[in-house]
PDB file of C-alpha atoms in Angstrom:
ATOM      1  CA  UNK A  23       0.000   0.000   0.000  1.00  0.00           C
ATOM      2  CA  UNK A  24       1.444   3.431  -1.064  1.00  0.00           C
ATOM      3  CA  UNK A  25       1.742   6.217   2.043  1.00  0.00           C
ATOM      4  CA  UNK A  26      -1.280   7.867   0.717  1.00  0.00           C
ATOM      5  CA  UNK A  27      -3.452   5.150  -0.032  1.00  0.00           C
ATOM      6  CA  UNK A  28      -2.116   4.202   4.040  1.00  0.00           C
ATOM      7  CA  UNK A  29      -3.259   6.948   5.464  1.00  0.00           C
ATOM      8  CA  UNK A  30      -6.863   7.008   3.968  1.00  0.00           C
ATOM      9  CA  UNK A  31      -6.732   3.774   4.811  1.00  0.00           C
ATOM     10  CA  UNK A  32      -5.893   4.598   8.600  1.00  0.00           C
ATOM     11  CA  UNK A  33      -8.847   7.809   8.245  1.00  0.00           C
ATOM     12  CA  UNK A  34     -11.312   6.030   6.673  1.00  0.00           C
ATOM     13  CA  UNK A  35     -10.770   2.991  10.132  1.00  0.00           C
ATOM     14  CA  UNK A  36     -10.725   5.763  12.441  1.00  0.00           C
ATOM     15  CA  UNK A  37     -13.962   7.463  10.900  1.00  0.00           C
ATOM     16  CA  UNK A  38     -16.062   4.252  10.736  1.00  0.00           C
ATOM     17  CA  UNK A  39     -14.900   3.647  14.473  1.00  0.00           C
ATOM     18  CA  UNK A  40     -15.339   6.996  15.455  1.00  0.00           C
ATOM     19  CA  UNK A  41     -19.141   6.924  13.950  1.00  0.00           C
ATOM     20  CA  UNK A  42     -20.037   3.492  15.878  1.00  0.00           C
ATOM     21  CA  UNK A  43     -19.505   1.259  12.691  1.00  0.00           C
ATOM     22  CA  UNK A  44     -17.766  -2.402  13.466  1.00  0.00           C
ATOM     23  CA  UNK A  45     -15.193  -4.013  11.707  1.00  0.00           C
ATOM     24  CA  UNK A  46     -17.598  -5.635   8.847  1.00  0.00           C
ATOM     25  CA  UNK A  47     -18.585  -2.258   8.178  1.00  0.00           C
ATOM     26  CA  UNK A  48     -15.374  -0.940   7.928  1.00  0.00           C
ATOM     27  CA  UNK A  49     -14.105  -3.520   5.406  1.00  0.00           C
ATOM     28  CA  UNK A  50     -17.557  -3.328   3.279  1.00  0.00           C
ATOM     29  CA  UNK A  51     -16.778   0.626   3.224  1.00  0.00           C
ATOM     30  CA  UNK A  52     -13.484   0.649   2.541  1.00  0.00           C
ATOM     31  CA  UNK A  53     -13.941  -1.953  -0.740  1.00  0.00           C
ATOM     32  CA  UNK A  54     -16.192  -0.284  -1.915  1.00  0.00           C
ATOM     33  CA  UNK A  55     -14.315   3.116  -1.973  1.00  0.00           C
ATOM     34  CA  UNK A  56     -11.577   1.744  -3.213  1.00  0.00           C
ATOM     35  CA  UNK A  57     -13.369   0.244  -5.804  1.00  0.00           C
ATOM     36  CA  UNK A  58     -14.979   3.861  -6.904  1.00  0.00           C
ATOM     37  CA  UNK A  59     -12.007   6.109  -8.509  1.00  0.00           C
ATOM     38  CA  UNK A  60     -14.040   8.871  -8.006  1.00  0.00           C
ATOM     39  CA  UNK A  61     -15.444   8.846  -4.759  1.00  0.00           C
ATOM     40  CA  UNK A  62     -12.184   7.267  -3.726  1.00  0.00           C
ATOM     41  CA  UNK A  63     -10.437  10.837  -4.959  1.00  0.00           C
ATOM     42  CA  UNK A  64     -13.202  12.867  -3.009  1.00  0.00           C
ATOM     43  CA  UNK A  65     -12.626  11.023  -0.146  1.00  0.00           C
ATOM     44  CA  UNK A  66      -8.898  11.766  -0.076  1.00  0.00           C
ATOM     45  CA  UNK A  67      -9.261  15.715  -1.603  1.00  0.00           C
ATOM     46  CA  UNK A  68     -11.512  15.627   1.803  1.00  0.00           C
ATOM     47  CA  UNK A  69      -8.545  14.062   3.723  1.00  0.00           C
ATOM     48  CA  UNK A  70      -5.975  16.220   2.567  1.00  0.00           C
ATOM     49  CA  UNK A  71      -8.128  19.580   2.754  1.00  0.00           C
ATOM     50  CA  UNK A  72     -10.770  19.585   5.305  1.00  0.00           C
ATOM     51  CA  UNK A  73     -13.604  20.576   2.656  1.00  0.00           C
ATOM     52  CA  UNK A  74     -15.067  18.619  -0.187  1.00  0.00           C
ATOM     53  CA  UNK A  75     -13.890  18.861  -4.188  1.00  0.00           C
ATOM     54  CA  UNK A  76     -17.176  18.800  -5.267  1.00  0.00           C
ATOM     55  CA  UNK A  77     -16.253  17.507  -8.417  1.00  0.00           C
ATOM     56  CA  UNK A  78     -18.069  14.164  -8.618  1.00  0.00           C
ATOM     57  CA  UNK A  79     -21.327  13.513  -8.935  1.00  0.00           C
ATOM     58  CA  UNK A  80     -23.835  10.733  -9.414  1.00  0.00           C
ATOM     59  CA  UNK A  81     -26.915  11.793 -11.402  1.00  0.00           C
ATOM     60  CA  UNK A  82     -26.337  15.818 -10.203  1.00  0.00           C
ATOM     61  CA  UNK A  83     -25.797  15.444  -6.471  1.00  0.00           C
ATOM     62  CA  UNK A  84     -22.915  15.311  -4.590  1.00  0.00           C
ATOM     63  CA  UNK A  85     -21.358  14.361  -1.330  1.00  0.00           C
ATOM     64  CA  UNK A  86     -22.268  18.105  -0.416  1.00  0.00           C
ATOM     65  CA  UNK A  87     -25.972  17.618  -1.380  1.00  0.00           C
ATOM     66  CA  UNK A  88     -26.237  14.227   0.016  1.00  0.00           C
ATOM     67  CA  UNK A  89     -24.898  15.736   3.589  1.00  0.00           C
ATOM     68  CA  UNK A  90     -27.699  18.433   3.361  1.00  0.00           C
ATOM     69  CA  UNK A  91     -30.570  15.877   2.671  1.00  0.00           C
ATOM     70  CA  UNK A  92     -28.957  13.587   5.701  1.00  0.00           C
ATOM     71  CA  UNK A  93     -28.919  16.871   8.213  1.00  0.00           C
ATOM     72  CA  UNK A  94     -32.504  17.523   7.118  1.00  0.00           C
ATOM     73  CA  UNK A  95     -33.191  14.113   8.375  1.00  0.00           C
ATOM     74  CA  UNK A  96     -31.058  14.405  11.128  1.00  0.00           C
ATOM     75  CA  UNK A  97     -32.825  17.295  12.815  1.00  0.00           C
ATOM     76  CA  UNK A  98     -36.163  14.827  12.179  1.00  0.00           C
ATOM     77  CA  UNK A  99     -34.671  12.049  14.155  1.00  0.00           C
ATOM     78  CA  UNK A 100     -34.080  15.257  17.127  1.00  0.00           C
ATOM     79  CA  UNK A 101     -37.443  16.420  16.414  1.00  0.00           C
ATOM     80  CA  UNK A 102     -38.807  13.015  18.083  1.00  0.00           C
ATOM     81  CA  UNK A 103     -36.166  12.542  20.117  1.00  0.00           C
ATOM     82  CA  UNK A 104     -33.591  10.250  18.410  1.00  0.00           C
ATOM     83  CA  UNK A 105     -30.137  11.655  18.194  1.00  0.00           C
ATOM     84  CA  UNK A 106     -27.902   9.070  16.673  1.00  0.00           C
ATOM     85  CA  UNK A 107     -25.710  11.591  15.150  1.00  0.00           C
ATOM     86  CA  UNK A 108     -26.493  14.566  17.465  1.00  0.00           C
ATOM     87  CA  UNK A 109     -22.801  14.881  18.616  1.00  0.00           C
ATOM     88  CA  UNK A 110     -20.949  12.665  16.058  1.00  0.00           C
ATOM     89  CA  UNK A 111     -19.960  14.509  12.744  1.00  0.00           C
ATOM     90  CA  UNK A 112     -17.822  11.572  11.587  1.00  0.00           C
ATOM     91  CA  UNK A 113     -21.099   9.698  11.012  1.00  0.00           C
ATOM     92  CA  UNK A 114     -22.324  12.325   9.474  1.00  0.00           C
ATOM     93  CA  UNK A 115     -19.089  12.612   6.901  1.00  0.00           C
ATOM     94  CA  UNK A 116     -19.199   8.768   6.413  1.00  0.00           C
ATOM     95  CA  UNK A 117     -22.479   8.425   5.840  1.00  0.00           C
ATOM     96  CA  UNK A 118     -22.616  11.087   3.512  1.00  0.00           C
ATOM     97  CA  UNK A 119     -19.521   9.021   1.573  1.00  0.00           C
ATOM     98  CA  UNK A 120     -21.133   5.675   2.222  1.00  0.00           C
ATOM     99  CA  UNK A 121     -24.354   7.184   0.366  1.00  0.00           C
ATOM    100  CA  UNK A 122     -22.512   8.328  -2.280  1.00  0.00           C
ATOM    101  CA  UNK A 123     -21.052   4.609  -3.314  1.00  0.00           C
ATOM    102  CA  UNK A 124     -24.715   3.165  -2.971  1.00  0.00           C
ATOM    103  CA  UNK A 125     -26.033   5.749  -5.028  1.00  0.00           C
ATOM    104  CA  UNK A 126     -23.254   4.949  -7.879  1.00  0.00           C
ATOM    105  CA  UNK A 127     -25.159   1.638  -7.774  1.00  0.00           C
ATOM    106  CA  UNK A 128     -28.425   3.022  -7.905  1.00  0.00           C
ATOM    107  CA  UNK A 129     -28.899   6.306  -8.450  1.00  0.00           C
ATOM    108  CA  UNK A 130     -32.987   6.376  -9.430  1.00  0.00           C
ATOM    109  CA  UNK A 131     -33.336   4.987  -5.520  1.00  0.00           C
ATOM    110  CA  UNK A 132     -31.648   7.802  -4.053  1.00  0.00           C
ATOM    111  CA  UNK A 133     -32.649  10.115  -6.329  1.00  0.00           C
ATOM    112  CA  UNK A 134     -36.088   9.510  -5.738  1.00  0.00           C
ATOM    113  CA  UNK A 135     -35.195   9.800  -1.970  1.00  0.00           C
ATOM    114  CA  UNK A 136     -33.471  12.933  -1.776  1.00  0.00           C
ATOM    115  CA  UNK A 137     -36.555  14.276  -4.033  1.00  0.00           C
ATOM    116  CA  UNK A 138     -38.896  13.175  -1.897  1.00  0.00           C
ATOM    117  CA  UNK A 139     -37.835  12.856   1.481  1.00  0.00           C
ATOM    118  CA  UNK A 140     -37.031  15.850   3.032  1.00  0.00           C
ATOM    119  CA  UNK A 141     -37.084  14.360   6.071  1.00  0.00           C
ATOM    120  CA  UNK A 142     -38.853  17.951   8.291  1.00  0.00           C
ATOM    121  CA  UNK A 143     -42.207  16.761   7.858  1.00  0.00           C
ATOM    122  CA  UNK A 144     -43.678  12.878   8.732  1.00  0.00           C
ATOM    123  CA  UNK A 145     -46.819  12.229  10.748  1.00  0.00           C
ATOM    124  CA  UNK A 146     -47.768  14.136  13.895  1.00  0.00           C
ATOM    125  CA  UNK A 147     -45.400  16.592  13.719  1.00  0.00           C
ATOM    126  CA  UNK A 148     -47.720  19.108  14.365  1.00  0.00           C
ATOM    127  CA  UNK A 149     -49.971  17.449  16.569  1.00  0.00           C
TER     128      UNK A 149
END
């Protein structure tokens, strides 16, 4: 393994165990990212900079866009209560990359999500 390819690598361990994911996960995530050039490179322009490239996307959206549709879901989950991510930005990040390499596979599925779940509204909100 190259030094760079090492060190994301060593990140993307520390993310997954820094966002709760096990082992199983780890190895599913990292194959997979490996295995997508171009998520692989925004993954390490992330690594290196601190802020996203932006310069991949699957059917329009981006890791950027896909983080925005997860915090609109996130504040749902605090609305009733939940807070899985409410103090954990590294699942956050990962999921946001994780998302990204599922919706290389099947980008009409998470198109259709991020279209139609915004994630503020579900029943009895405003009850």
């Amino acid at each position: 393994m190259e030094q760079s390819e090492e060190k994301a690598y060593q990140w993307a361990k520390a993310l997954c165990h820094y966002a709760g994911e096990d082992e199983v996960f780890f190895s599913d995530f990292w194959e997979r990212l490996t295995g997508s050039e171009d998520v692989y490179q925004e993954f390490i322009y992330y690594l290196e900079h601190q802020t996203f490239c932006c310069k991949y996307k699957v059917a329009g959206y981006g890791v950027v866009d896909i983080m925005v549709w997860q915090m609109d879901h996130f504040k749902a989950e605090m609305d009733r209560g939940k807070d899985d991510m409410k103090n954990n930005g590294d699942k956050m990040l990962l999921m946001a990359f994780d998302t990204l390499l599922k919706m290389e596979k099947k980008p009409e599925y998470y198109v259709n999500l991020m279209q139609s779940e915004t994630g503020t509204d579900y029943p009895g909100k405003y009850v």
